[in-house]
Amino acid sequence: MGAAGSKLEKALGDQFPEGERYFGLENFGNTCYCNSVLQALYFCVPFREQLLEYYSNYKNGADAEENLLICLADLFTQISSQKKKTGVIAPKRFVQRLKKQNELFRSYMHQDAHEFLNFLLNELVDILEKEARTAKNEAETSPPEKVANGPKNPQANGVQKEPLVTWVHKNFQGILTNETRCLRCETVTARDETFFDLSLDIEQNSSITSCLKNFSSTETLNAEDKFFCDKCCSLQEAQKRMKLKKPPHILVIHLKRFKYIEQLGRYKKLSYRVVFPLELKLSNTVEDANSEYSLFAVVVHVGSGPNHGHYVSLVKSHNHWLFFDDENVEMIDESAVQTFFGSAQEYSSNTDHGYILFYESLGANKNS
């Protein structure tokens, strides 16, 4: 570990970013799915900064119960406040809390990094929302009648929860519009849905841009899939499409590399070559201005099947690309990123494939 750390410091030399820390994470028996995602989130700078700020305010306040948010904030604080520039940290408290909280992650079996990311972001939001509601209730309980008779409570389940936008939402949440057009009366029904990541179907020798186009392509609903049109008051043929209405500040793209094959009765890993660019334009899916994004992290699945293998991550930090493999951290060349696109042939010795991509918006729409 010491040797690897000093090797990285030598490689960066006087270009080592001031105040930055590059630490590997110890593996507690198949916890690479967790380590790879944590590294990607640590180098998601706006998220890291807000988490550290939250923790410094939290530490100054009353001591609440330990939860996953506190464990994550504590881990990120440990890393960022290390005296050494490189080394290894054991995310023991975080992993223990994760296993305590969700039985899915308790076994020593191979876990899915995307499932973990999804669970983690939703869990952080739940904790922040709960804290905000508690604070709001405490503020409102001074005159007790207010809570009982106040105008805010009749729609407590629906509207009250809506306006609360946490800093997790501000970073990761985007909005999709599900549009359905009745082919008889031409009425368009639009329904907005929020998302923290986009899961894209993949094809052999494709690109993120083509996968996004397919995601937004029009689908015809007919035969037994007809749509109930409120205006016609009957089932009608219709056209349906998904549009990206508001792209998030941090765009997380999950490539659906694990597909259930009916004939086999099990999941199979798709090693397809899917090109993901370092700079991504979302012009074809967003109606307003061009949204430009820059790639800053990739969670890579290593292995030929869905039930075994390994996860590593590639991270861009201060214009350098780094390779994180549990305890090990090393510099890689930017051109090495393309070796993780996938395999153009069905059977290839290369089993290292990009699985979750993290893009940051280059626009000024950070807090919009």
Short mmCIF file of C-alpha atoms in Angstrom, two decimals, residues 65-274:
data_model
loop_
_atom_site.label_atom_id
_atom_site.label_comp_id
_atom_site.label_asym_id
_atom_site.label_seq_id
_atom_site.Cartn_x
_atom_site.Cartn_y
_atom_site.Cartn_z
CA GLU A 65 -29.09 8.37 15.84
CA GLU A 66 -26.45 6.92 13.55
CA ASN A 67 -27.62 6.37 9.98
CA LEU A 68 -26.18 5.73 6.54
CA LEU A 69 -25.88 9.46 5.76
CA ILE A 70 -23.79 10.07 8.90
CA CYS A 71 -21.60 7.04 8.18
CA LEU A 72 -20.99 8.23 4.60
CA ALA A 73 -20.26 11.81 5.74
CA ASP A 74 -17.89 10.47 8.39
CA LEU A 75 -16.03 8.37 5.80
CA PHE A 76 -15.70 11.31 3.35
CA THR A 77 -14.51 13.55 6.21
CA GLN A 78 -11.92 10.95 7.22
CA ILE A 79 -10.57 10.82 3.67
CA SER A 80 -10.50 14.57 3.10
CA SER A 81 -8.81 15.32 6.44
CA GLN A 82 -5.98 12.77 6.14
CA LYS A 83 -2.50 14.21 6.72
CA LYS A 84 -1.06 11.93 4.04
CA LYS A 85 -1.98 12.51 0.40
CA THR A 86 -2.42 8.81 -0.44
CA GLY A 87 -3.06 5.56 1.40
CA VAL A 88 -5.85 3.15 2.34
CA ILE A 89 -8.93 3.65 4.53
CA ALA A 90 -11.25 0.95 5.87
CA PRO A 91 -14.93 1.97 5.33
CA LYS A 92 -15.87 -0.43 8.14
CA ARG A 93 -18.50 1.72 9.89
CA PHE A 94 -20.26 2.46 6.59
CA VAL A 95 -20.31 -1.20 5.43
CA GLN A 96 -21.56 -2.39 8.83
CA ARG A 97 -24.37 0.16 8.76
CA LEU A 98 -25.26 -0.77 5.16
CA LYS A 99 -25.55 -4.46 6.08
CA LYS A 100 -27.54 -3.67 9.20
CA GLN A 101 -29.93 -1.51 7.20
CA ASN A 102 -30.51 -3.74 4.19
CA GLU A 103 -30.38 -7.54 4.23
CA LEU A 104 -29.76 -7.48 0.46
CA PHE A 105 -26.14 -6.48 1.14
CA ARG A 106 -25.56 -8.82 4.09
CA SER A 107 -24.25 -11.87 2.29
CA TYR A 108 -20.75 -12.29 0.92
CA MET A 109 -22.19 -12.91 -2.55
CA HIS A 110 -21.46 -10.74 -5.56
CA GLN A 111 -23.70 -7.65 -5.35
CA ASP A 112 -24.87 -5.22 -8.02
CA ALA A 113 -23.20 -1.77 -7.91
CA HIS A 114 -26.21 -0.10 -9.57
CA GLU A 115 -28.64 -1.52 -7.00
CA PHE A 116 -26.36 -0.24 -4.26
CA LEU A 117 -26.12 3.28 -5.78
CA ASN A 118 -29.89 3.43 -6.16
CA PHE A 119 -30.50 2.27 -2.61
CA LEU A 120 -27.91 4.70 -1.21
CA LEU A 121 -29.22 7.84 -2.96
CA ASN A 122 -32.83 7.06 -2.02
CA GLU A 123 -31.81 6.32 1.55
CA LEU A 124 -29.91 9.65 1.83
CA VAL A 125 -32.98 11.50 0.50
CA ASP A 126 -35.27 9.72 2.99
CA ILE A 127 -33.00 10.70 5.90
CA LEU A 128 -32.74 14.36 4.77
CA GLU A 129 -36.50 14.61 4.17
CA LYS A 130 -37.22 13.10 7.57
CA GLU A 131 -34.84 15.58 9.23
CA ALA A 132 -36.44 18.50 7.38
CA ARG A 133 -39.94 17.37 8.39
CA THR A 134 -38.89 16.96 12.02
CA ALA A 135 -37.35 20.45 12.03
CA LYS A 136 -40.49 21.87 10.39
CA ASN A 137 -42.79 20.17 12.90
CA GLU A 138 -40.66 21.40 15.79
CA ALA A 139 -40.86 24.94 14.41
CA GLU A 140 -44.63 24.66 14.00
CA THR A 141 -45.44 23.07 17.35
CA SER A 142 -44.86 26.18 19.42
CA PRO A 143 -48.58 27.09 19.25
CA PRO A 144 -50.08 23.54 19.22
CA GLU A 145 -53.32 24.57 17.46
CA LYS A 146 -51.33 25.42 14.34
CA VAL A 147 -50.49 21.78 13.68
CA ALA A 148 -54.00 20.58 14.35
CA ASN A 149 -55.90 23.20 12.35
CA GLY A 150 -53.28 24.73 10.07
CA PRO A 151 -54.00 24.89 6.36
CA LYS A 152 -50.85 22.96 5.47
CA ASN A 153 -51.93 19.54 6.63
CA PRO A 154 -54.98 18.49 4.58
CA GLN A 155 -52.75 17.23 1.75
CA ALA A 156 -49.87 16.09 3.90
CA ASN A 157 -49.27 12.94 1.87
CA GLY A 158 -49.22 14.65 -1.49
CA VAL A 159 -48.31 18.29 -1.78
CA GLN A 160 -46.38 18.92 1.41
CA LYS A 161 -43.65 16.44 0.50
CA GLU A 162 -43.25 17.79 -3.03
CA PRO A 163 -41.51 21.14 -2.51
CA LEU A 164 -38.74 19.70 -0.35
CA VAL A 165 -35.65 19.60 -2.54
CA THR A 166 -32.57 18.27 -0.77
CA TRP A 167 -28.99 18.79 -1.94
CA VAL A 168 -29.06 15.17 -3.18
CA HIS A 169 -31.96 16.14 -5.47
CA LYS A 170 -30.13 19.28 -6.61
CA ASN A 171 -27.20 17.18 -7.76
CA PHE A 172 -28.78 14.03 -9.18
CA GLN A 173 -32.47 14.55 -9.91
CA GLY A 174 -33.73 15.04 -13.44
CA ILE A 175 -37.25 15.04 -14.87
CA LEU A 176 -38.62 12.80 -17.62
CA THR A 177 -41.91 13.44 -19.41
CA ASN A 178 -43.90 10.41 -20.46
CA GLU A 179 -46.03 11.55 -23.43
CA THR A 180 -48.89 9.45 -24.82
CA ARG A 181 -50.81 10.62 -27.89
CA CYS A 182 -54.17 9.02 -28.69
CA LEU A 183 -54.25 8.16 -32.42
CA ARG A 184 -58.00 8.69 -32.60
CA CYS A 185 -58.50 12.15 -31.03
CA GLU A 186 -54.81 13.30 -31.07
CA THR A 187 -54.98 14.29 -27.37
CA VAL A 188 -51.57 14.21 -25.70
CA THR A 189 -51.38 13.05 -22.08
CA ALA A 190 -48.10 14.03 -20.39
CA ARG A 191 -46.87 12.72 -17.06
CA ASP A 192 -43.67 13.88 -15.40
CA GLU A 193 -41.43 11.45 -13.52
CA THR A 194 -38.27 12.18 -11.58
CA PHE A 195 -35.11 10.06 -11.77
CA PHE A 196 -31.68 9.80 -10.13
CA ASP A 197 -30.20 7.76 -12.97
CA LEU A 198 -31.16 6.67 -16.47
CA SER A 199 -31.09 2.93 -17.21
CA LEU A 200 -30.41 2.41 -20.90
CA ASP A 201 -30.88 -0.70 -23.05
CA ILE A 202 -27.72 -1.40 -25.03
CA GLU A 203 -26.92 -2.86 -28.44
CA GLN A 204 -23.73 -4.22 -29.93
CA ASN A 205 -21.37 -1.57 -31.40
CA SER A 206 -23.46 1.36 -30.25
CA SER A 207 -22.88 4.61 -28.37
CA ILE A 208 -24.44 6.47 -25.45
CA THR A 209 -25.96 8.91 -27.95
CA SER A 210 -27.70 6.12 -29.89
CA CYS A 211 -28.85 4.46 -26.64
CA LEU A 212 -30.38 7.79 -25.54
CA LYS A 213 -32.10 8.14 -28.93
CA ASN A 214 -33.62 4.68 -28.51
CA PHE A 215 -34.68 5.60 -24.98
CA SER A 216 -36.63 8.57 -26.39
CA SER A 217 -37.97 6.80 -29.49
CA THR A 218 -41.71 6.54 -30.19
CA GLU A 219 -43.47 3.28 -29.37
CA THR A 220 -46.92 2.36 -30.70
CA LEU A 221 -49.41 0.93 -28.22
CA ASN A 222 -51.87 -1.40 -29.95
CA ALA A 223 -53.51 -4.85 -29.71
CA GLU A 224 -53.49 -5.81 -26.02
CA ASP A 225 -51.33 -2.79 -25.13
CA LYS A 226 -53.95 -0.19 -26.06
CA PHE A 227 -54.11 3.00 -24.02
CA PHE A 228 -57.23 4.15 -22.14
CA CYS A 229 -57.93 7.63 -23.49
CA ASP A 230 -59.87 9.82 -21.03
CA LYS A 231 -61.24 11.97 -23.83
CA CYS A 232 -62.51 9.04 -25.94
CA CYS A 233 -63.47 7.14 -22.74
CA SER A 234 -62.22 3.92 -24.33
CA LEU A 235 -59.11 1.90 -25.16
CA GLN A 236 -57.37 3.34 -28.21
CA GLU A 237 -54.21 2.87 -30.23
CA ALA A 238 -51.64 5.43 -29.15
CA GLN A 239 -48.05 6.55 -29.52
CA LYS A 240 -45.85 6.81 -26.47
CA ARG A 241 -42.45 8.41 -25.96
CA MET A 242 -40.14 9.42 -23.13
CA LYS A 243 -38.60 12.89 -23.24
CA LEU A 244 -35.86 14.25 -21.06
CA LYS A 245 -37.54 17.40 -19.75
CA LYS A 246 -35.00 18.63 -17.22
CA PRO A 247 -31.54 17.06 -17.22
CA PRO A 248 -29.82 16.80 -13.82
CA HIS A 249 -26.61 18.54 -12.80
CA ILE A 250 -24.98 15.12 -12.36
CA LEU A 251 -26.21 12.71 -15.04
CA VAL A 252 -25.80 9.07 -14.00
CA ILE A 253 -26.22 6.55 -16.82
CA HIS A 254 -26.63 2.86 -16.05
CA LEU A 255 -25.96 0.52 -18.98
CA LYS A 256 -28.21 -2.54 -18.76
CA ARG A 257 -25.46 -5.12 -19.15
CA PHE A 258 -27.32 -7.88 -17.32
CA LYS A 259 -30.20 -9.30 -19.32
CA TYR A 260 -32.60 -12.09 -18.41
CA ILE A 261 -32.51 -14.74 -21.15
CA GLU A 262 -35.78 -16.74 -21.18
CA GLN A 263 -34.30 -19.80 -22.90
CA LEU A 264 -31.48 -20.02 -20.37
CA GLY A 265 -33.70 -19.19 -17.40
CA ARG A 266 -31.01 -16.88 -16.03
CA TYR A 267 -29.25 -13.55 -16.43
CA LYS A 268 -26.45 -13.12 -18.93
CA LYS A 269 -23.86 -10.37 -19.11
CA LEU A 270 -23.86 -8.38 -22.35
CA SER A 271 -20.27 -7.48 -23.13
CA TYR A 272 -21.38 -5.22 -26.03
CA ARG A 273 -19.14 -2.37 -27.11
CA VAL A 274 -20.89 0.87 -26.11
#
